[in-house]
Coordinates of C-alpha atoms and ligand atoms in Angstrom, one line a residue:
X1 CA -256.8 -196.3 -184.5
X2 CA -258.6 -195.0 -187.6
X3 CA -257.1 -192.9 -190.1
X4 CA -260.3 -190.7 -190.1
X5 CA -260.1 -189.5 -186.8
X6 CA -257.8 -186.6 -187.6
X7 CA -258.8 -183.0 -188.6
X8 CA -258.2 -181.5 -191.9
X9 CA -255.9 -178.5 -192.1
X10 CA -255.7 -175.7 -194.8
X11 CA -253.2 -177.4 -197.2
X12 CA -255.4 -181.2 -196.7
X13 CA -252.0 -183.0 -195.9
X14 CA -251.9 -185.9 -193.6
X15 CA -248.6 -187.4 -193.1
X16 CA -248.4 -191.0 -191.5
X17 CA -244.7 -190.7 -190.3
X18 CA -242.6 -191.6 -187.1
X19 CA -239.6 -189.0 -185.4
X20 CA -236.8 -190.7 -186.3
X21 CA -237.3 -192.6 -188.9
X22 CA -234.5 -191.6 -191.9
X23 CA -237.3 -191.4 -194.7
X24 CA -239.8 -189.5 -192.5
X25 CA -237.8 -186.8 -191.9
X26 CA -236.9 -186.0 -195.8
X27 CA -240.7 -185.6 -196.3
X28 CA -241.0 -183.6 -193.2
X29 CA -238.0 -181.3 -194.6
X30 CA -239.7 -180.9 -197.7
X31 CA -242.9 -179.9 -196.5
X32 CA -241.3 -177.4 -194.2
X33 CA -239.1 -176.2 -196.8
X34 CA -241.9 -175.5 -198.7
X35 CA -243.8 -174.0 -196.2
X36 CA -246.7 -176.5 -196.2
X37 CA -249.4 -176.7 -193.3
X38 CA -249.6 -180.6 -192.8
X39 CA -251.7 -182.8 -189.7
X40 CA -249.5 -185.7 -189.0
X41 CA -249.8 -188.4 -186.8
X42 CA -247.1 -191.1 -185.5
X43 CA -247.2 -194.5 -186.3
X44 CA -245.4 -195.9 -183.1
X45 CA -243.1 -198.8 -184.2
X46 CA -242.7 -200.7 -180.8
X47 CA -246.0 -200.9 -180.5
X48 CA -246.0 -202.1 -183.8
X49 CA -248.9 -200.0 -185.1
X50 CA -247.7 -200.2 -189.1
X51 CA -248.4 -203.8 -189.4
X52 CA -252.5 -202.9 -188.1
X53 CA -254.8 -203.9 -190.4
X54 CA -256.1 -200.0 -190.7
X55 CA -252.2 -199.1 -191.7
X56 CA -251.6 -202.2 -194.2
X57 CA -255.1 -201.2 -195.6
X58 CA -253.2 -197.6 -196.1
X59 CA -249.8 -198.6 -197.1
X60 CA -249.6 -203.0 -198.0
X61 CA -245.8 -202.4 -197.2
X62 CA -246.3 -200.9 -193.9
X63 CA -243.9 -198.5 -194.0
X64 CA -243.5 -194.6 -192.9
X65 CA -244.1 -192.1 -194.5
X66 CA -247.2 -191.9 -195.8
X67 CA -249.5 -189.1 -197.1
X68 CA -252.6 -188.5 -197.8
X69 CA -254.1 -185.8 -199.5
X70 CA -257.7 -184.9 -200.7
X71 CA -258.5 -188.9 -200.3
X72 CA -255.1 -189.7 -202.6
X73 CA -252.5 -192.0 -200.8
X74 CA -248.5 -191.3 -201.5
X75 CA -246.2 -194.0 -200.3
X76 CA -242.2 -193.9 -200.6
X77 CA -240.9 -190.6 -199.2
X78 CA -239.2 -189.6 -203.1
X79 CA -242.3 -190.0 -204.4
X80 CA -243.9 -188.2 -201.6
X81 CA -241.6 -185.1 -202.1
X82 CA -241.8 -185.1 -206.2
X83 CA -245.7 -185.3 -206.1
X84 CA -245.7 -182.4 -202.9
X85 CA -243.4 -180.2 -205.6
X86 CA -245.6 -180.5 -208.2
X87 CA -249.2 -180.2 -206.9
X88 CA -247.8 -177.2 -204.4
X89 CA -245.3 -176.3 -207.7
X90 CA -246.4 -172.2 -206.9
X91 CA -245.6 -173.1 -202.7
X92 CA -241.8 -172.3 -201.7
X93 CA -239.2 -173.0 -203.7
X94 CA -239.2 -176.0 -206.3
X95 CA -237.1 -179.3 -204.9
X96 CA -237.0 -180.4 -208.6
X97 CA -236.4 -177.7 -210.4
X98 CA -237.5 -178.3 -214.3
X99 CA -235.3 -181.2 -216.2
X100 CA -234.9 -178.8 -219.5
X101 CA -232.5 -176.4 -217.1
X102 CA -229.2 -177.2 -215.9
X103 CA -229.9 -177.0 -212.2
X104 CA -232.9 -179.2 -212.3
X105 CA -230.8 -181.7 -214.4
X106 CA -228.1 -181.7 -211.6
X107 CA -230.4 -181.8 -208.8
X108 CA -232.0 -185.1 -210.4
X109 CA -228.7 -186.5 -211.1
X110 CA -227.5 -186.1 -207.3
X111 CA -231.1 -187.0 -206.2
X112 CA -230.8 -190.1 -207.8
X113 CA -227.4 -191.1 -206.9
X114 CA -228.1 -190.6 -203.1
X115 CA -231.5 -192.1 -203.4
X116 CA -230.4 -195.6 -204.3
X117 CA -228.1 -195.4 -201.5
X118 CA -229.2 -198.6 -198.5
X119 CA -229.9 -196.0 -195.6
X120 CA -231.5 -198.6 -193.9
X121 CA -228.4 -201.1 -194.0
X122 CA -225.8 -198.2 -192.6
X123 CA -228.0 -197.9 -189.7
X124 CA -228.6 -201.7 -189.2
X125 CA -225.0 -203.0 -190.3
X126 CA -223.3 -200.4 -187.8
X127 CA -226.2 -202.9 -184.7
X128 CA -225.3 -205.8 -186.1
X129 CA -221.2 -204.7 -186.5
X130 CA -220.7 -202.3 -183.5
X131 CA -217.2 -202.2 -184.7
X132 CA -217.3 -200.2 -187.9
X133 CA -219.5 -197.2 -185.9
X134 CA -217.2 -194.8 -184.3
X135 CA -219.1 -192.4 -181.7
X136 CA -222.5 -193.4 -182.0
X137 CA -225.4 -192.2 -180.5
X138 CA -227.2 -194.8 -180.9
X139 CA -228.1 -196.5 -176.8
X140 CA -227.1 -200.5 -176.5
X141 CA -230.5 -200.9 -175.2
X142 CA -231.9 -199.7 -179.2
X143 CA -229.2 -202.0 -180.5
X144 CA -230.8 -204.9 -178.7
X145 CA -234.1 -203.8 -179.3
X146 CA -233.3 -202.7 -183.3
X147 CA -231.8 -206.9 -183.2
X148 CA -234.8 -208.0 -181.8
X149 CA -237.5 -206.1 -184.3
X150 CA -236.2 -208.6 -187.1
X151 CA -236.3 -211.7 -184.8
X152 CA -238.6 -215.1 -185.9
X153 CA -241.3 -213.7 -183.5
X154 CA -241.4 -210.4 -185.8
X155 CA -241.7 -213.1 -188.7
X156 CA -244.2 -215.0 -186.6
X157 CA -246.6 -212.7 -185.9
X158 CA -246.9 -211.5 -189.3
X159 CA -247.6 -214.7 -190.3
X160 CA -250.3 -214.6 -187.5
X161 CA -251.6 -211.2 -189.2
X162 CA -251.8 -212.8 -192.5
X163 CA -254.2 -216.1 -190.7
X164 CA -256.1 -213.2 -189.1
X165 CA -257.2 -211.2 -192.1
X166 CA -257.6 -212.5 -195.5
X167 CA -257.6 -209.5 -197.6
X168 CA -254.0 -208.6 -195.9
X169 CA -253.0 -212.2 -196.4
X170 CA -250.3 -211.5 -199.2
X171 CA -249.3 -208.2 -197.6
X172 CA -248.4 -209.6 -194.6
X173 CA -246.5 -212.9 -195.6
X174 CA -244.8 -210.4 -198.3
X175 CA -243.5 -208.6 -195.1
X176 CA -242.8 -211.4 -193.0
X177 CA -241.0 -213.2 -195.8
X178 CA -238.6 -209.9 -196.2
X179 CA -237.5 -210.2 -192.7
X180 CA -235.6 -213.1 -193.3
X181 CA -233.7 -211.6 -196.4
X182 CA -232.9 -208.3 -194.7
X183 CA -231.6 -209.9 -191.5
X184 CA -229.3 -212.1 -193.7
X185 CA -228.1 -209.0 -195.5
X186 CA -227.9 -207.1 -191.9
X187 CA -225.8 -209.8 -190.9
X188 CA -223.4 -210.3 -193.9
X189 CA -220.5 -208.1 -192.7
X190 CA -218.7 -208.4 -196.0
X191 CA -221.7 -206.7 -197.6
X192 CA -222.2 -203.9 -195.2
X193 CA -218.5 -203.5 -195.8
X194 CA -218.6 -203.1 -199.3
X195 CA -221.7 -201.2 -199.4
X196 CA -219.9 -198.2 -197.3
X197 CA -217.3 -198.5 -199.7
X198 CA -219.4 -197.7 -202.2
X199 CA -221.0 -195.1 -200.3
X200 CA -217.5 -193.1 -200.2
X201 CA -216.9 -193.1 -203.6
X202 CA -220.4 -191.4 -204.3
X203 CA -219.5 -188.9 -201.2
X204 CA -216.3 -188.3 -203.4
X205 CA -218.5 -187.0 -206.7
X206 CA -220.2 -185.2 -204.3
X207 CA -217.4 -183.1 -201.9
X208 CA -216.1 -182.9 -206.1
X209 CA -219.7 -181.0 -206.9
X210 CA -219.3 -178.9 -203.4
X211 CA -215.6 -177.7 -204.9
X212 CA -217.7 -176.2 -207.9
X213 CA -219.9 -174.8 -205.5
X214 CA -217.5 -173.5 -203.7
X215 CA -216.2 -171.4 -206.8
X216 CA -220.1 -170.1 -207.4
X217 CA -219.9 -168.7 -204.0
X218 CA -216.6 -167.3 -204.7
X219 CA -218.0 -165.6 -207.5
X220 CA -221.3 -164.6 -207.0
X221 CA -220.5 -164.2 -202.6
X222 CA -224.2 -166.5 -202.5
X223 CA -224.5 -169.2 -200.4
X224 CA -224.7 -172.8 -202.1
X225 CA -226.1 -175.7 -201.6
X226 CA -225.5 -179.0 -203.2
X227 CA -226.7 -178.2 -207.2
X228 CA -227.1 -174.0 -206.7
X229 CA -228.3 -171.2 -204.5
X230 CA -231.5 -172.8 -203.4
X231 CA -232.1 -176.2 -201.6
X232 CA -233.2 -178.9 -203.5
X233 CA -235.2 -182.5 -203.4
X234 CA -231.1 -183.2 -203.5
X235 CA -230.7 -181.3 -200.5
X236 CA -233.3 -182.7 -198.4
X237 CA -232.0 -186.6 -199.8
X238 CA -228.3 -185.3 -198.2
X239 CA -228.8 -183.6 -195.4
X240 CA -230.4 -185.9 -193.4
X241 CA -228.2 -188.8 -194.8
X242 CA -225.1 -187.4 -193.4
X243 CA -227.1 -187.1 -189.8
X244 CA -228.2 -190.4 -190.3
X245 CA -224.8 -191.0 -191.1
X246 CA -223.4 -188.8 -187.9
X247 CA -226.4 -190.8 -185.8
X248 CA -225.1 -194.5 -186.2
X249 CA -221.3 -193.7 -186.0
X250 CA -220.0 -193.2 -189.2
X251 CA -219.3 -189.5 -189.5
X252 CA -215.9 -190.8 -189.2
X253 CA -215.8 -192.8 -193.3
X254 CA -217.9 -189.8 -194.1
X255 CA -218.5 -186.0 -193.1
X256 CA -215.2 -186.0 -191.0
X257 CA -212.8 -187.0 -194.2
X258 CA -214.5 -184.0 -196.6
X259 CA -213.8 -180.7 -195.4
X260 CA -217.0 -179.2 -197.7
X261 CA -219.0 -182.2 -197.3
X262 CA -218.3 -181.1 -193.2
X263 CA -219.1 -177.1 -194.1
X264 CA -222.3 -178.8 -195.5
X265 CA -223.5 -180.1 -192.6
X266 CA -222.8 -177.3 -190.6
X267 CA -224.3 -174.8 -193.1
X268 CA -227.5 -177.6 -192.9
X269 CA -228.2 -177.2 -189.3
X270 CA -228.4 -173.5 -189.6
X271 CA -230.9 -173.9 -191.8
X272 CA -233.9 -173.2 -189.8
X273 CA -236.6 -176.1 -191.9
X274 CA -233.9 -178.8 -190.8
X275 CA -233.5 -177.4 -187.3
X276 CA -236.5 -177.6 -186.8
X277 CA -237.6 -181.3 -188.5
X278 CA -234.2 -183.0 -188.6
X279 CA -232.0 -182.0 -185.8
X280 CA -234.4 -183.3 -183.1
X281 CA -234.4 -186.8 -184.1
X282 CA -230.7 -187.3 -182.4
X283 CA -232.0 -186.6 -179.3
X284 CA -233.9 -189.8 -178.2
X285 CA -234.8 -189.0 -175.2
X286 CA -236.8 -185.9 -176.4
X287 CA -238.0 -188.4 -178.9
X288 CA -239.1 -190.9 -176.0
X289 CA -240.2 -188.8 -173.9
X290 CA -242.3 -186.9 -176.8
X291 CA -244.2 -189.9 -178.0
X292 CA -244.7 -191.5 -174.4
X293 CA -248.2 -190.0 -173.9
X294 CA -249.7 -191.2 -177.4
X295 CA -248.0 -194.5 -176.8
X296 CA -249.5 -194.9 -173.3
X297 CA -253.1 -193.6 -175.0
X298 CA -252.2 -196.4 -177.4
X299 CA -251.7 -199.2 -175.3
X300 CA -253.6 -198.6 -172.4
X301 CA -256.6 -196.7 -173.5
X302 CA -260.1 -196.8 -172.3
X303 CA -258.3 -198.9 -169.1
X304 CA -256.0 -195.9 -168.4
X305 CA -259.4 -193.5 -168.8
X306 CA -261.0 -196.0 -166.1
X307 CA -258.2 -196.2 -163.9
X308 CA -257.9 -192.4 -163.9
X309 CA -261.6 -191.7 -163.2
X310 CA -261.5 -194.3 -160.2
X311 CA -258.3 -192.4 -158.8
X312 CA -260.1 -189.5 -159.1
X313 CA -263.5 -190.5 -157.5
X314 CA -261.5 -192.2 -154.3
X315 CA -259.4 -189.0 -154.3
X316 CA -262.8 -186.9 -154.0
X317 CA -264.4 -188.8 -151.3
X318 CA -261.6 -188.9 -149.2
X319 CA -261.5 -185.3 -149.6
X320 CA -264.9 -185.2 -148.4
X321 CA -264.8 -187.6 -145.9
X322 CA -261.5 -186.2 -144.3
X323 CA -263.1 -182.3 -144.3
X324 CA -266.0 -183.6 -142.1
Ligands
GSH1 N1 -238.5 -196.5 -199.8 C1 -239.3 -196.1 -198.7 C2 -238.7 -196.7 -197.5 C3 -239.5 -196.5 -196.2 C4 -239.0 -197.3 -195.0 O1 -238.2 -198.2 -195.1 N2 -239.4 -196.9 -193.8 C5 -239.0 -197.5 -192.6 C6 -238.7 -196.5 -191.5 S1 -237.4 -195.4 -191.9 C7 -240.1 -198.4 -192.1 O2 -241.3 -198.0 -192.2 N3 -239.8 -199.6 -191.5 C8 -240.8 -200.4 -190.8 C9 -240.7 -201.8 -191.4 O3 -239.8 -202.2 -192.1 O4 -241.6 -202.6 -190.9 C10 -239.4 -194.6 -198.6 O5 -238.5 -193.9 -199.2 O6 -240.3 -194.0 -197.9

């Protein structure tokens, strides 16, 4: 499907992003935060639709998000929400407050630390090592499937892609080449193991920085977020990593063993921009059952429209013939 076939809206945003993807919904927090009018449309990833030429030609690493606005393309969801806070900078509150004050300091520091963390490998390591989730939503059959996505034919079809269109050629066997290294690291237990090691010690600096917020609100009676009183680019960048976190099982190494960090989360859900972008994604049924329409559109298209009318036609004539 073409990118132009979507209407413009008053604020010119067009975000290429897909429900539950982890990155998708920090840019989709941030535009709500800030109050942003946005079109978006959903790239549907078992159909495969970011590795179509029209999407590579968009984005060469195929990923979501992606936004366009007035004709400008934004990849990588941090830089999506830094470039969204400073070309809407008089739009909602700022997310990265300026860096000569203390709170926009902070709020960079903790932006960064969380940024670097490998989202992608809690979710993937928890598919691949069922044992180290606890209570996780996610279905066996999305297990299989989430096994699957990085299998040779994955690789393989890529490689197809790259045969198919030469301008795409290094795009594509760039992807296909990843595949390999992120299924070895999805599959190296040892390293998943260590790497949410090292995600509780940076959860301990942080339930450490909600202790000091915890004496602001003490003082002042204002509700606090992670750097202050308002919610930040390092807000958005935690709140949905602990329900990523919560998703895939492993509220249990995380939210559950910090009593703030918990308070957090609660206080996040309350929050009506991340009830209303965040919370959702959990619920994969809605999810399925939300996207089932554009992915039947997708796949079946103009045979569905024929298949439809011809129903239709036989329906009316033996309507007609069955009244006389
Ligand atoms: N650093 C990127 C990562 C984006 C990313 O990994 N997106 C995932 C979905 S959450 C994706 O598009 N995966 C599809 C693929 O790897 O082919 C960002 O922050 O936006």
């Amino acid at each position: 499907m073409a990118a132009s076939s979507t209407s413009r809206t008053s604020d010119d945003l067009l975000l290429y992003h897909c429900d539950a993807s982890f990155f998708s919904m920090k840019v989709r927090l941030a535009l709500a935060v800030k109050g942003l009018s946005y079109k978006k449309q959903t790239v549907l990833f078992p159909l495969q639709e970011n590795f179509e030429p029209w999407y590579m030609r968009l984005d060469p690493a195929g990923l979501v998000p992606v936004l366009v606005h007035d004709g400008k393309v934004i990849s990588d969801s941090t830089r999506i929400v830094d470039y969204l806070d400073t070309v809407f900078h008089d739009r909602g509150p700022r997310l990265a407050p300026p860096l000569d004050t203390d709170l926009g300091r902070r709020v960079r520091h903790f932006r960064d630390l969380l940024d670097v963390l490998p989202v992608e490998l809690y979710t993937y390591g928890t598919i691949y090592h069922p044992d180290l989730a606890k209570d996780s939503m996610l279905p066996g059959v999305i297990r299989r499937k989430g096994r699957k996505a990085l299998g040779p034919s994955t690789a393989q079809r890529l490689r197809d892609l790259a045969a198919m269109h030469p301008d795409l050629a290094e795009a594509y066997t760039r992807k296909a080449d990843k595949i390999g290294q992120r299924t070895r690291e999805r599959e190296d237990r040892g390293l998943i193991e260590r790497l949410l090691d090292e995600l509780e010690v940076v959860l301990d600096e942080v339930e450490k920085e909600l202790e000091e917020r915890k004496k602001d609100k003490e003082a002042s009676g204002q509700q606090q977020w992670l750097c202050g009183e308002s919610f930040t680019a390092a807000d958005v960048m935690l709140s949905c990593l602990l329900h990523r976190l919560k998703f895939v099982g492993l509220s249990h190494r995380s939210i559950q063993k910090r009593p703030l960090l918990e308070a957090y989360y609660l206080q996040a859900q309350q929050f009506a921009p991340f009830n209303a972008e965040v919370m959702y994604t959990t619920n994969l049924p809605y999810v399925f059952v939300r996207n089932l329409p554009g992915a039947i559109y997708k796949s079946a298209g103009p045979k569905l429209v024929v298949w439809v009318a011809m129903v239709v036609a036989v329906a009316a004539v033996a309507a007609m013939v069955l009244k006389y």
